């Protein structure tokens, strides 16, 4: 598969915004899904949002309405973004980019039909009250 590199994390105050980026060396002729997971120490990674090659998106309820996942797949490597607004301390954690190929998003499925096969190292987000 490919390499993933996240950026854009940082420390903000509650109510602020951040834009995360993930550059993915993904084979762009195949269907793929790219997504963001948040991990807090002691807890499992939780899916935040996902997008597929055709632009279909799914969001966790906790971020729906205040976060937008997008991508630039007009060239390789593909770049994925997560714009997060109205941040709260509950949004804090390490955000990992993840990808899978031969994948098409389905928000009606429990895992959005997305089973990551590659992971990035993560970028940390800290939201202060």
Short mmCIF file of C-alpha atoms in Angstrom, two decimals:
data_model
loop_
_atom_site.label_atom_id
_atom_site.label_comp_id
_atom_site.label_asym_id
_atom_site.label_seq_id
_atom_site.Cartn_x
_atom_site.Cartn_y
_atom_site.Cartn_z
CA UNK A 1 0.00 0.00 0.00
CA UNK A 2 1.13 3.55 0.52
CA UNK A 3 2.63 5.96 2.97
CA UNK A 4 0.49 8.36 4.95
CA UNK A 5 1.64 11.61 6.47
CA UNK A 6 -0.58 13.77 8.67
CA UNK A 7 -0.17 17.41 9.60
CA UNK A 8 -2.18 20.30 10.97
CA UNK A 9 -2.65 19.29 14.59
CA UNK A 10 -2.00 21.71 17.42
CA UNK A 11 -3.35 23.37 20.53
CA UNK A 12 -6.43 25.57 20.36
CA UNK A 13 -8.97 26.96 22.75
CA UNK A 14 -12.52 25.72 22.89
CA UNK A 15 -14.51 27.10 20.00
CA UNK A 16 -11.51 27.30 17.72
CA UNK A 17 -10.82 25.55 14.43
CA UNK A 18 -8.16 23.31 12.96
CA UNK A 19 -7.55 21.85 9.53
CA UNK A 20 -5.85 18.49 9.40
CA UNK A 21 -4.16 17.20 6.25
CA UNK A 22 -3.11 13.76 5.16
CA UNK A 23 -0.95 13.06 2.14
CA UNK A 24 -1.43 9.53 0.87
CA UNK A 25 0.62 7.77 -1.77
CA UNK A 26 -2.37 5.81 -2.97
CA UNK A 27 -2.89 4.19 -6.32
CA UNK A 28 -5.49 6.51 -7.75
CA UNK A 29 -6.87 4.14 -10.38
CA UNK A 30 -8.45 1.95 -7.77
CA UNK A 31 -11.44 2.70 -5.62
CA UNK A 32 -10.28 3.79 -2.18
CA UNK A 33 -11.49 5.15 1.10
CA UNK A 34 -9.60 7.60 3.27
CA UNK A 35 -10.61 8.52 6.76
CA UNK A 36 -9.74 10.01 10.12
CA UNK A 37 -9.72 8.24 13.44
CA UNK A 38 -9.28 9.81 16.86
CA UNK A 39 -7.50 8.02 19.66
CA UNK A 40 -7.39 8.98 23.31
CA UNK A 41 -5.00 7.12 25.64
CA UNK A 42 -6.68 4.07 27.08
CA UNK A 43 -9.43 4.00 24.48
CA UNK A 44 -9.85 2.43 21.09
CA UNK A 45 -9.54 4.48 17.96
CA UNK A 46 -12.85 6.00 16.96
CA UNK A 47 -13.82 6.78 13.40
CA UNK A 48 -14.41 10.48 12.83
CA UNK A 49 -15.03 10.81 9.10
CA UNK A 50 -14.37 9.01 5.84
CA UNK A 51 -14.38 9.88 2.15
CA UNK A 52 -14.07 7.66 -0.89
CA UNK A 53 -12.66 8.26 -4.32
CA UNK A 54 -16.04 9.43 -5.62
CA UNK A 55 -16.47 11.91 -2.80
CA UNK A 56 -19.03 10.09 -0.69
CA UNK A 57 -18.62 11.00 2.96
CA UNK A 58 -19.69 9.76 6.37
CA UNK A 59 -19.30 11.45 9.75
CA UNK A 60 -19.47 10.43 13.36
CA UNK A 61 -22.42 11.99 15.15
CA UNK A 62 -20.06 13.83 17.48
CA UNK A 63 -18.58 15.91 14.62
CA UNK A 64 -21.48 16.05 12.17
CA UNK A 65 -22.38 19.61 11.24
CA UNK A 66 -19.12 21.17 12.40
CA UNK A 67 -16.52 19.15 10.50
CA UNK A 68 -15.91 18.69 6.80
CA UNK A 69 -13.80 16.01 5.17
CA UNK A 70 -12.54 16.71 1.67
CA UNK A 71 -9.84 15.65 -0.74
CA UNK A 72 -7.75 16.67 -3.67
CA UNK A 73 -7.46 13.58 -5.86
CA UNK A 74 -6.75 15.39 -9.10
CA UNK A 75 -3.13 14.31 -8.73
CA UNK A 76 -1.03 11.85 -6.78
CA UNK A 77 -0.29 11.73 -3.99
CA UNK A 78 -3.86 12.28 -2.88
CA UNK A 79 -4.38 14.82 -0.09
CA UNK A 80 -7.25 14.55 2.36
CA UNK A 81 -8.39 17.28 4.72
CA UNK A 82 -10.49 17.48 7.83
CA UNK A 83 -11.75 20.95 8.70
CA UNK A 84 -12.90 20.99 12.30
CA UNK A 85 -14.81 23.92 13.74
CA UNK A 86 -16.35 24.73 17.11
CA UNK A 87 -13.84 22.47 18.78
CA UNK A 88 -14.45 21.21 22.30
CA UNK A 89 -12.11 19.43 24.74
CA UNK A 90 -13.82 16.16 23.75
CA UNK A 91 -12.25 16.57 20.33
CA UNK A 92 -8.77 16.26 21.82
CA UNK A 93 -6.70 13.25 20.88
CA UNK A 94 -4.35 11.88 18.30
CA UNK A 95 -5.86 11.94 14.84
CA UNK A 96 -4.75 9.16 12.53
CA UNK A 97 -5.21 9.11 8.80
CA UNK A 98 -6.18 5.73 7.37
CA UNK A 99 -6.77 4.28 3.93
CA UNK A 100 -8.06 1.19 2.23
CA UNK A 101 -8.31 0.29 -1.44
CA UNK A 102 -11.15 -1.34 -3.36
CA UNK A 103 -13.44 0.44 -0.93
CA UNK A 104 -16.64 2.43 -1.43
CA UNK A 105 -18.22 4.25 1.47
CA UNK A 106 -21.61 3.14 2.75
CA UNK A 107 -22.84 5.20 5.69
CA UNK A 108 -25.56 2.66 6.34
CA UNK A 109 -23.10 0.03 7.44
CA UNK A 110 -21.80 -0.09 10.99
CA UNK A 111 -18.21 0.61 9.88
CA UNK A 112 -19.19 2.70 6.83
CA UNK A 113 -17.78 -0.20 4.77
CA UNK A 114 -14.29 1.04 5.67
CA UNK A 115 -11.70 -1.31 7.11
CA UNK A 116 -8.37 0.54 7.14
CA UNK A 117 -5.34 -1.31 5.90
CA UNK A 118 -2.83 1.51 6.26
CA UNK A 119 -2.37 4.02 9.08
CA UNK A 120 -0.45 7.20 9.59
CA UNK A 121 1.54 8.03 12.71
CA UNK A 122 -1.00 10.60 13.83
CA UNK A 123 -1.15 14.29 14.61
CA UNK A 124 -2.12 15.54 18.05
CA UNK A 125 -5.04 17.87 18.71
CA UNK A 126 -5.39 19.55 22.10
CA UNK A 127 -8.45 21.67 22.83
CA UNK A 128 -8.35 23.68 26.02
CA UNK A 129 -11.49 24.81 27.90
#
